Short mmCIF file of C-alpha atoms and ligand atoms in Angstrom, two decimals:
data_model
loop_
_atom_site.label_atom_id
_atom_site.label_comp_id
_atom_site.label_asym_id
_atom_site.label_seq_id
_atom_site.Cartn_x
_atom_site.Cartn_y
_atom_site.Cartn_z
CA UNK V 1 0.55 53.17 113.38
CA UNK V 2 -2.60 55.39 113.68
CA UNK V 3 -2.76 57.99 110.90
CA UNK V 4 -1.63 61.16 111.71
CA UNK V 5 -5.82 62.45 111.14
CA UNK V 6 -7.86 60.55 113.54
CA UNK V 7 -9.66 57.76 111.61
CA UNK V 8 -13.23 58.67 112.79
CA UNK V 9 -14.00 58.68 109.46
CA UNK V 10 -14.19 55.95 106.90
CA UNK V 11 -12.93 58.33 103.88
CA UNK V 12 -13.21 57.74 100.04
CA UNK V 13 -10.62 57.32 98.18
CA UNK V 14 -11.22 60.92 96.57
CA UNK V 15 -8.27 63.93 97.02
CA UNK V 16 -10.20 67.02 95.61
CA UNK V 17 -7.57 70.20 95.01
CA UNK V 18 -10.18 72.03 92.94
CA UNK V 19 -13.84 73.00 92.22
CA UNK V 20 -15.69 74.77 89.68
CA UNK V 21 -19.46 75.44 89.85
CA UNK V 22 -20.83 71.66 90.60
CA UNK V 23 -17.77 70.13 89.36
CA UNK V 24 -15.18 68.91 91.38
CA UNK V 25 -11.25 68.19 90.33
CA UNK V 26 -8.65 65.70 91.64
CA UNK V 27 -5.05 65.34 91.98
CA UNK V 28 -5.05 63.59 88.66
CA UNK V 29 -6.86 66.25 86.91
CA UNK V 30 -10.14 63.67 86.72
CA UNK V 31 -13.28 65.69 87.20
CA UNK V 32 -16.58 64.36 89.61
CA UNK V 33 -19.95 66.20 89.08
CA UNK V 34 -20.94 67.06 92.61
CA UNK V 35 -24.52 66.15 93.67
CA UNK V 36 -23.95 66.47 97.57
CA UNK V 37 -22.13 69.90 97.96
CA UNK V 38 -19.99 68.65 100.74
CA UNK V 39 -23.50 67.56 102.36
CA UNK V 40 -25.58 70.45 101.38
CA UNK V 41 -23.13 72.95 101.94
CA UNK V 42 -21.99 74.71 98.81
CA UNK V 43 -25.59 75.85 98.00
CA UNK V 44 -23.84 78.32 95.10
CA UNK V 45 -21.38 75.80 94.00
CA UNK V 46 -17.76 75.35 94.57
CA UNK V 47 -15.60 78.99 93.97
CA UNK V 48 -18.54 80.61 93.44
CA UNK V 49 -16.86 83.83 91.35
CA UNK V 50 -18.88 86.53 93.73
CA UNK V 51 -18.67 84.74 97.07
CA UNK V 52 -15.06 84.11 96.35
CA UNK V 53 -14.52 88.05 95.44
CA UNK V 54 -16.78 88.93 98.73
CA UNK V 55 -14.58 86.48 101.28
CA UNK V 56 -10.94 88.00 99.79
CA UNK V 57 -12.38 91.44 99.92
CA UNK V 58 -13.14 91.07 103.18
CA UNK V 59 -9.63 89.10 104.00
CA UNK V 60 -7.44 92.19 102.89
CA UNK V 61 -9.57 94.44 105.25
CA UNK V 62 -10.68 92.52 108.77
CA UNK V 63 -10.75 88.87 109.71
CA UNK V 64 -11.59 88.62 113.47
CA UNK V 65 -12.21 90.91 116.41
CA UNK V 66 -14.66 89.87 119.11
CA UNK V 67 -17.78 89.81 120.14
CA UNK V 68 -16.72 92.00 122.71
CA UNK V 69 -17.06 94.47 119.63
CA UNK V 70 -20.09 95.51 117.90
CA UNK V 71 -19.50 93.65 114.26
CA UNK V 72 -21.52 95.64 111.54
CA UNK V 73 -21.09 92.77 109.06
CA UNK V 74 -22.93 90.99 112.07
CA UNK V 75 -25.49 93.20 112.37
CA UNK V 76 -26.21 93.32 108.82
CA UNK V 77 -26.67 89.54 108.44
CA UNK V 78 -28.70 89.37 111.75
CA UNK V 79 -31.18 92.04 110.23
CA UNK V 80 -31.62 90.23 106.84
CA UNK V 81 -32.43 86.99 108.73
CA UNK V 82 -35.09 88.82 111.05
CA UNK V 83 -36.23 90.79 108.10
CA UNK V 84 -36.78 87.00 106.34
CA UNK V 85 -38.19 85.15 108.82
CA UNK V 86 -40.36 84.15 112.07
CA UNK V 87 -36.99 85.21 114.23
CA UNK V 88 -36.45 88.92 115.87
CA UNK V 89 -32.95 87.46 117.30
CA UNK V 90 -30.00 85.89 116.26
CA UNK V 91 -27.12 84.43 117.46
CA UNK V 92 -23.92 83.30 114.99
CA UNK V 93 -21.81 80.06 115.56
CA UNK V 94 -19.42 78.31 113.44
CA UNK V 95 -21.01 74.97 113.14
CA UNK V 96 -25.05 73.31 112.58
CA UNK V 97 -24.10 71.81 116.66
CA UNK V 98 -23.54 75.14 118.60
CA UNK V 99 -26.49 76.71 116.89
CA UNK V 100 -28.51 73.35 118.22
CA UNK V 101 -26.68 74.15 121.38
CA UNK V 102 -27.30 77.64 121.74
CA UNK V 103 -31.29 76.53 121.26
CA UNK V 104 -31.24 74.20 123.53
CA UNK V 105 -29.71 76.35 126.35
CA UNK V 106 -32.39 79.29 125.28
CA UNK V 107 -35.40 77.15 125.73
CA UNK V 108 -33.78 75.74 128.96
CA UNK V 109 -33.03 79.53 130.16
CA UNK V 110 -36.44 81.02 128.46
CA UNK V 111 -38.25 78.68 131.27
CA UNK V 112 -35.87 79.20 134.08
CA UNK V 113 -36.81 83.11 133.83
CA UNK V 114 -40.03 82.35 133.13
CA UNK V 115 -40.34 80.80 137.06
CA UNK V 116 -40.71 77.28 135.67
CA UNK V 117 -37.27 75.96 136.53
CA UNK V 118 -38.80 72.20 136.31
CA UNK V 119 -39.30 72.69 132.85
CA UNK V 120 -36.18 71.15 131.72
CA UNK V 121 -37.14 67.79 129.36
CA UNK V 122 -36.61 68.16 126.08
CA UNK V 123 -38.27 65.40 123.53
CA UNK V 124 -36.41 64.73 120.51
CA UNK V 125 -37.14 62.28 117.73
CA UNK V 126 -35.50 58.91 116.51
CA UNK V 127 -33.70 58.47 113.73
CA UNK V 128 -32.81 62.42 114.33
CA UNK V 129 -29.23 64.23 113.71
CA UNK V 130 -28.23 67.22 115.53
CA UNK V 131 -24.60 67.19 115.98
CA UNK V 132 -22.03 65.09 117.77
CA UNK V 133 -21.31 67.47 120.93
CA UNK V 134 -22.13 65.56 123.75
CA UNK V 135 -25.10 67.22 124.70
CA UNK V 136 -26.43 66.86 120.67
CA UNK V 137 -25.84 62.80 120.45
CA UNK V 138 -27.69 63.04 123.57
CA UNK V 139 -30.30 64.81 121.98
CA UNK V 140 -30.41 62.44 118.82
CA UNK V 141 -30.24 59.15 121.41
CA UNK V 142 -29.50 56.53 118.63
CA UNK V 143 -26.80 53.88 120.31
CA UNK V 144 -24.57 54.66 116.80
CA UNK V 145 -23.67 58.41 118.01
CA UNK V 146 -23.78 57.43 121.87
CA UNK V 147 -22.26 54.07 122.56
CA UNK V 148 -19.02 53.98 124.56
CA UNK V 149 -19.58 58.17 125.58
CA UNK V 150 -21.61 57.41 128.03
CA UNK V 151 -22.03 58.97 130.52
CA UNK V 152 -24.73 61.21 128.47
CA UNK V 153 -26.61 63.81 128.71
CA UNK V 154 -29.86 63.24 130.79
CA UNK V 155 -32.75 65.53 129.74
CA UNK V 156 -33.35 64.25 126.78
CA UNK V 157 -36.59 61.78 125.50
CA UNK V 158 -36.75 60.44 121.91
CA UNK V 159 -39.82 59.20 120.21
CA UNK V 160 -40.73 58.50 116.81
CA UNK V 161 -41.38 60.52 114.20
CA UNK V 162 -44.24 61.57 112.53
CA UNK V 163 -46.46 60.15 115.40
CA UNK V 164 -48.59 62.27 116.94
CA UNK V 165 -50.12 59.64 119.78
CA UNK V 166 -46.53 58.99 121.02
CA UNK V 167 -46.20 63.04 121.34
CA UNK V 168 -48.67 63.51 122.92
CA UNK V 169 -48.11 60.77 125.73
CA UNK V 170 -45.04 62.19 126.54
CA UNK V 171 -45.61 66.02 127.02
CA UNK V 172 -45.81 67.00 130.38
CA UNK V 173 -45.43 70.22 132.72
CA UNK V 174 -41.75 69.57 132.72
CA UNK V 175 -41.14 69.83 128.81
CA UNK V 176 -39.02 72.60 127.55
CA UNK V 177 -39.15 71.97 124.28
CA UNK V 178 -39.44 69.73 121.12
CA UNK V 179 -36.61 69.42 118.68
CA UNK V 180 -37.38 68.23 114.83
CA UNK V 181 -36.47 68.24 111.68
CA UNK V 182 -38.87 69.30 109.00
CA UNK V 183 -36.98 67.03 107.20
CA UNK V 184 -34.78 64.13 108.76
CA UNK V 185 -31.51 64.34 106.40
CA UNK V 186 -28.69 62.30 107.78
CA UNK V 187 -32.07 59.82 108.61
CA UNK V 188 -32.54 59.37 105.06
CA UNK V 189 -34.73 62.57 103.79
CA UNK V 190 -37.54 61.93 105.84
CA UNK V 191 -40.64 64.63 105.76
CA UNK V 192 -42.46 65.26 108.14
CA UNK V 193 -46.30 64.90 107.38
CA UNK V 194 -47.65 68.33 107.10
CA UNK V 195 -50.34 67.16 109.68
CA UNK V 196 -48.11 65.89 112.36
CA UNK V 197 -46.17 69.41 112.51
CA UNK V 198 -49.16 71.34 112.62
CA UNK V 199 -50.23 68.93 115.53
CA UNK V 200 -46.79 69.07 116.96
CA UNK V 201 -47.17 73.07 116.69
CA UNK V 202 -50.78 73.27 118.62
CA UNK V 203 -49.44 70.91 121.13
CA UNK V 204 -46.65 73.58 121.88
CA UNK V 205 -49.12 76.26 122.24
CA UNK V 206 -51.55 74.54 124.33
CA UNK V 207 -48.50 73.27 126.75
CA UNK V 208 -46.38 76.09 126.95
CA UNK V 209 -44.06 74.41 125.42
CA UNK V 210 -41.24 75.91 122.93
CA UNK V 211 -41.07 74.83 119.31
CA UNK V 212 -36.89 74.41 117.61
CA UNK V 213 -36.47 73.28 113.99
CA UNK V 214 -33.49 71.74 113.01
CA UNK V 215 -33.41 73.47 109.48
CA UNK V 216 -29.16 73.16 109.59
CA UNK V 217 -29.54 70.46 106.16
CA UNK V 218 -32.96 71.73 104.81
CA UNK V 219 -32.78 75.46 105.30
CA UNK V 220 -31.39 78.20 103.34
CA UNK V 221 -33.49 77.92 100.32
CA UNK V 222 -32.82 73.96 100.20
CA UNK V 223 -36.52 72.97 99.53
CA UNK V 224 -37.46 75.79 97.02
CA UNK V 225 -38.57 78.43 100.36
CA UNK V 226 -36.40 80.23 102.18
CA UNK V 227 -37.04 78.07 105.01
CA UNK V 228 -38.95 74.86 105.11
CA UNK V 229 -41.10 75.59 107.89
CA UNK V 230 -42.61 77.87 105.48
CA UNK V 231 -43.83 75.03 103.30
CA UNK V 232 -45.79 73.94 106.44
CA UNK V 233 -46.90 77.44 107.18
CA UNK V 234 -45.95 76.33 111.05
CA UNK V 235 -43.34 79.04 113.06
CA UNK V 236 -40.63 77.66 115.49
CA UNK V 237 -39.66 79.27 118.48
CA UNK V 238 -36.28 78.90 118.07
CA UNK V 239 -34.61 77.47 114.71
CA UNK V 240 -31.03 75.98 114.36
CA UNK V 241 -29.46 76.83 110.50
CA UNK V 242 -26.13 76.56 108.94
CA UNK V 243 -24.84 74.37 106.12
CA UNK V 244 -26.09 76.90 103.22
CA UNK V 245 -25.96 79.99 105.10
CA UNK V 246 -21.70 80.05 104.25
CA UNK V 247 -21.99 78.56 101.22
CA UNK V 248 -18.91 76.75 102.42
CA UNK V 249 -17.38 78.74 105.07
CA UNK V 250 -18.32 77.55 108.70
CA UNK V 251 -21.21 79.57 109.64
CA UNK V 252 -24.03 79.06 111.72
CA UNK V 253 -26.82 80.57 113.44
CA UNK V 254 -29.00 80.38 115.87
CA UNK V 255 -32.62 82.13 115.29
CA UNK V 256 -35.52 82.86 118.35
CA UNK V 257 -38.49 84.98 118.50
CA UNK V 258 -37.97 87.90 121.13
CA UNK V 259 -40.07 85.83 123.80
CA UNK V 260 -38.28 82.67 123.41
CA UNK V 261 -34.77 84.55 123.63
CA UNK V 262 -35.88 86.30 126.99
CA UNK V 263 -33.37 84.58 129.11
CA UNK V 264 -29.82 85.11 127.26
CA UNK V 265 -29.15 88.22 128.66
CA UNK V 266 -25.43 89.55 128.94
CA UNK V 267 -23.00 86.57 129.88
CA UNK V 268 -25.25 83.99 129.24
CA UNK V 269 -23.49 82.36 126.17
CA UNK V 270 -20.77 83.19 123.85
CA UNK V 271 -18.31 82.11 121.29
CA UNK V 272 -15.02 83.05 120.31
CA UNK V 273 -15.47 83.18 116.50
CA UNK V 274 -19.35 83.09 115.56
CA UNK V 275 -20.23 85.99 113.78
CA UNK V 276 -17.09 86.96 112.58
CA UNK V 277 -16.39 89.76 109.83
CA UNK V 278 -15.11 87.05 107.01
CA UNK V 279 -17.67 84.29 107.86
CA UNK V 280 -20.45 87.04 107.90
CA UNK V 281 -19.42 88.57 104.65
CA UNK V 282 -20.08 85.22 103.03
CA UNK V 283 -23.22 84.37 104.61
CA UNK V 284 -24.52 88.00 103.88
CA UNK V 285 -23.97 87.27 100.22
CA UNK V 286 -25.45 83.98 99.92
CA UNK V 287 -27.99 85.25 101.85
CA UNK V 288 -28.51 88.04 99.17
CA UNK V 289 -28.49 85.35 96.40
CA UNK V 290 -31.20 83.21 97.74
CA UNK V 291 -33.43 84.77 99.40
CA UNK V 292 -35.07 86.23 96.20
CA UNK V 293 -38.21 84.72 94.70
CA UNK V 294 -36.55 84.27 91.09
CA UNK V 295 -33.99 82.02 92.66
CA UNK V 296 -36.70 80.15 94.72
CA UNK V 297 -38.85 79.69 91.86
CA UNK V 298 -35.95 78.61 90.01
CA UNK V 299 -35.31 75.50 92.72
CA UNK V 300 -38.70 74.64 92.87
CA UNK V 301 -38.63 74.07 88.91
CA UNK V 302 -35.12 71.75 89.06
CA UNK V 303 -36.38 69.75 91.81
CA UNK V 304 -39.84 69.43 89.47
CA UNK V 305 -37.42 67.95 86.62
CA UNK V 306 -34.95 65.93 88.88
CA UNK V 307 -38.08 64.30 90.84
CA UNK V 308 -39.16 63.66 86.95
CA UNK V 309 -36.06 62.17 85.87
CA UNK V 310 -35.55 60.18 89.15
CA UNK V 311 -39.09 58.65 88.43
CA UNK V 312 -38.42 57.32 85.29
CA UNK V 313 -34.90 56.26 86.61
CA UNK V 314 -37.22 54.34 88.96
CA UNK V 315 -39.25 52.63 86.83
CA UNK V 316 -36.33 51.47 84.20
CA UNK V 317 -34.46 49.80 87.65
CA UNK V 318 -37.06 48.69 89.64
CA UNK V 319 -34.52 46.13 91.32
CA UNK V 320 -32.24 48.63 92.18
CA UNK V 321 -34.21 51.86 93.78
CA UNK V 322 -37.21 51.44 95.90
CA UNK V 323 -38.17 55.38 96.69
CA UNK V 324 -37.82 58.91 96.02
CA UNK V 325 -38.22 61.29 98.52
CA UNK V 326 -38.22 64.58 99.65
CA UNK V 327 -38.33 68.41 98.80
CA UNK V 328 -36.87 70.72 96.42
CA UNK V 329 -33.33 70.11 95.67
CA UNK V 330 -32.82 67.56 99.22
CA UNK V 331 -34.01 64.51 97.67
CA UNK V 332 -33.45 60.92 99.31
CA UNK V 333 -33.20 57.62 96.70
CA UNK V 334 -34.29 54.40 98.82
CA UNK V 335 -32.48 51.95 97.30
CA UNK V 336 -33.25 47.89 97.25
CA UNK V 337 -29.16 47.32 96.82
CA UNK V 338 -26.75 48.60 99.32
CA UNK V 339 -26.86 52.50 99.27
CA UNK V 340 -22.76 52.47 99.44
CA UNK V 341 -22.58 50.04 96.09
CA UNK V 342 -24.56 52.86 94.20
CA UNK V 343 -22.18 55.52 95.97
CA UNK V 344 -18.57 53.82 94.68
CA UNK V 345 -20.43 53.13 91.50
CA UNK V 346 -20.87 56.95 91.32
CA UNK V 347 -16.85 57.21 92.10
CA UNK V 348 -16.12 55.61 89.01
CA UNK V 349 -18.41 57.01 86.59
CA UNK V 350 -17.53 60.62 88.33
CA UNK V 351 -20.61 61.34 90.13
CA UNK V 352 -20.53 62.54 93.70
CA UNK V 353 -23.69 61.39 95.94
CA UNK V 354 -24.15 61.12 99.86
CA UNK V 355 -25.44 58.19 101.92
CA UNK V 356 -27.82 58.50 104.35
CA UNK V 357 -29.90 56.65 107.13
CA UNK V 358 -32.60 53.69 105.67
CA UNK V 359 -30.67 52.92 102.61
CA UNK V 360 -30.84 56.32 100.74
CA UNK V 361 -28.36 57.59 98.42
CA UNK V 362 -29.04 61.75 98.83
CA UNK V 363 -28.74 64.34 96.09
CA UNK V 364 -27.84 67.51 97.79
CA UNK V 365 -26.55 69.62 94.72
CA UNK V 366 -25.55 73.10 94.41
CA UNK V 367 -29.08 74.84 94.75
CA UNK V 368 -27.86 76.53 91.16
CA UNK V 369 -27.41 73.70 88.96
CA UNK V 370 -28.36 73.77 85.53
CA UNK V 371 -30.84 71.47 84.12
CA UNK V 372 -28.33 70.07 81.60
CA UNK V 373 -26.32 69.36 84.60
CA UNK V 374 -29.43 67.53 86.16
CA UNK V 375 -29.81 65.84 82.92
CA UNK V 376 -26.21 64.25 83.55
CA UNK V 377 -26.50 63.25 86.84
CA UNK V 378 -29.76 61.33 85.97
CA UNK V 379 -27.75 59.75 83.28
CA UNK V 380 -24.73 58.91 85.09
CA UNK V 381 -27.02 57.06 88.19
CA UNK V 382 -28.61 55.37 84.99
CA UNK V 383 -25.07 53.73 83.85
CA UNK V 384 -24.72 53.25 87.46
CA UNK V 385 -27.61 50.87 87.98
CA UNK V 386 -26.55 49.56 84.64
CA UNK V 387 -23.47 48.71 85.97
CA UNK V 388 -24.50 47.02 89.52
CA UNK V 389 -27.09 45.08 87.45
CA UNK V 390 -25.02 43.21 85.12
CA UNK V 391 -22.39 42.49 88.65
CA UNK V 392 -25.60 41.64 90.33
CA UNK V 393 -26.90 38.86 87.00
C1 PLP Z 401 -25.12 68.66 109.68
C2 PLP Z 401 -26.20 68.72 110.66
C3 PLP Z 401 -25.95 69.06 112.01
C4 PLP Z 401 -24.55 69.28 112.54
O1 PLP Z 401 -23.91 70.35 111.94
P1 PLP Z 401 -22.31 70.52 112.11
O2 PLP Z 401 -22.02 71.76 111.30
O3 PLP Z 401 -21.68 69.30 111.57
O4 PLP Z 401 -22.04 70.73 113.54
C5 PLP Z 401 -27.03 69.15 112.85
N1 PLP Z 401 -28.29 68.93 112.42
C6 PLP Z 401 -28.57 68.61 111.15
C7 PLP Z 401 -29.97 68.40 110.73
C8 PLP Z 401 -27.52 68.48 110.23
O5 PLP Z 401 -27.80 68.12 108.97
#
């Protein structure tokens, strides 16, 4: 008999009922130190005291109206984010997808009222995530997210990452836009060279064509900047976030520049529940959190000692890891065993990591872990190595 939740996961065997900071309870009362954050989620750490006194605040006054209401909560959180960054516009979702929806229908609509109808191709890379919506599995085009819902979306050209050449082949008068990732995170924590955005950013201009970031797993102070287009110094168009931005709640956004939101004019797109009073209570808090310099700073200077730790972790194993990548506190661990060996190793020395995409193991912590906290999880992937090397000899 099919469980009563749809098996479309593969789940751990792992029943958390409680969390505290980056520590996570079971059932049993056995306690997991949390270095994914329910996949970069929790930036602040599970029952965060202040976002927890923020969301039930908010609870005993006003959960949901509509967006056929104005929403000050709304408002507020839309000015902080225009205030912080490239965008003069925002619109809220619940989830990373609809924001990567709602960009994709703005750059499609931007062009349309822009009398270039036949601008319509959007180029996407491989290995890339954006959501599983129809239309975003389309967008990321790898056979694992689109085999057996076909038909998909058409529309949609992928071609590899971090290569420039291939780019430019491609563009033509009938591209919309180009979708990355400043950093590919359910591909394995991949970068992009600093070079290939900036090319990827003067190809735009000289093309007319519109610039989205994915920055749903590497935004919201993830890499030790606000944003991580701002380590590149390059501006999007249009920019996808959401992950961080509730600290836990489902809350998303999607971000544009006044030009690029031209098109979404009254009944153009919509959602039931984006933006709503609760979600936006939380997101205006974490927002308030992280986007201060201090806190920054302070993520810039744990991913200095985890990169540190994860380098000498390197060189005591060399048969187990192969690479560490990536910025600030989203940091990919290539390993030379199976990724999912070092995970349920992790399990049972009470360490919680994430797989990703070309053998990584990631290490997605709250963004406001301590450095004695670091200092365990370094040690616990050290006994965890230990532990696959003597099964391995
Ligand atoms: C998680 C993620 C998404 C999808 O977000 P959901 O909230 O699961 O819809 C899209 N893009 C990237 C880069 C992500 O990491």
């Amino acid at each position: 008999m099919i469980d009563s939740v749809l098996p479309s996961y593969s789940r751990a065997n792992l029943r958390f009922v409680k969390g505290e900071g980056v520590w996570l309870f079971t059932e049993n009362g056995e306690k997991y130190l949390d270095m994914g954050a329910g996949i970069a989620v929790n930036c602040l750490g599970h029952a965060n005291p202040h976002l927890t006194k923020i969301l039930t605040d908010q609870a005993g006054n006003l959960w949901h109206t509509s967006n056929l209401y104005q929403i000050p909560n709304q408002e507020k959180l839309a000015n902080n984010l225009v205030q912080s960054t490239f965008a003069d516009t925002v619109f809220f979702t619940n989830s990373g997808t609809e924001s990567m929806e709602c960009a994709i229908k703005m750059a499609r609509k931007f062009h349309h009222s822009n009398n270039d109808p036949d601008r319509t191709e959007i180029i996407t890379f491989e290995n890339s995530f954006h959501g599983r919506s129809l239309a975003m599995i389309s967008a990321a085009g790898s056979e694992k997210l689109t085999k057996g819902f076909e038909p998909i979306l058409s529309g949609f050209i992928q071609i590899q990452y971090n290569n420039i050449e291939q780019l430019t082949e491609v563009v033509s008068a009938k591209t919309a836009a180009i979708v990355l990732e400043p950093i590919q995170g359910e591909g394995g924590i991949i970068p992009a060279q600093e070079r290939f955005l900036s090319q990827v950013k003067k190809l735009c201009l000289e093309n007319g064509i519109l610039l989205i970031l994915d920055e749903i797993q590497c935004g919201v102070g993830r890499t030790g900047t606000l944003f991580a287009y701002e380590e590149y110094n390059v501006m999007p168009d249009i920019m996808a976030i959401a992950k961080g931005i509730g600290g836990g709640f489902p809350l998303g956004a999607c971000l544009a520049t006044e030009r690029a939101a031209q098109g979404m004019t009254a009944g153009t797109h919509g959602s039931t529940y984006g933006g709503n009073p609760l979600a936006c209570a939380v997101g205006n808090a974490v927002l308030e959190i992280i986007n201060d310099q201090k806190f920054l700073d302070k993520v810039k200077n744990k991913s200095l000692l985890l990169k540190q730790k994860l380098a000498y972790l390197l060189d005591q194993h060399p048969d187990i890891f192969e690479e560490v990548r990536g910025k600030g506190l989203m940091i990919g661990l290539k390993c030379k065993i199976l990724n999912s060996d070092l995970i349920s190793a992790g399990y049972q020395k009470g360490l919680i990591t994430v797989p990703g995409g070309d053998n990584t193991v990631r290490l997605l912590p709250p963004l406001n872990i301590t450095n004695e906290e670091i200092d365990l999880a370094v040690t616990m992937l050290d006994k965890c190595a230990n532990h696959l090397k003597l099964k391995e000899g």
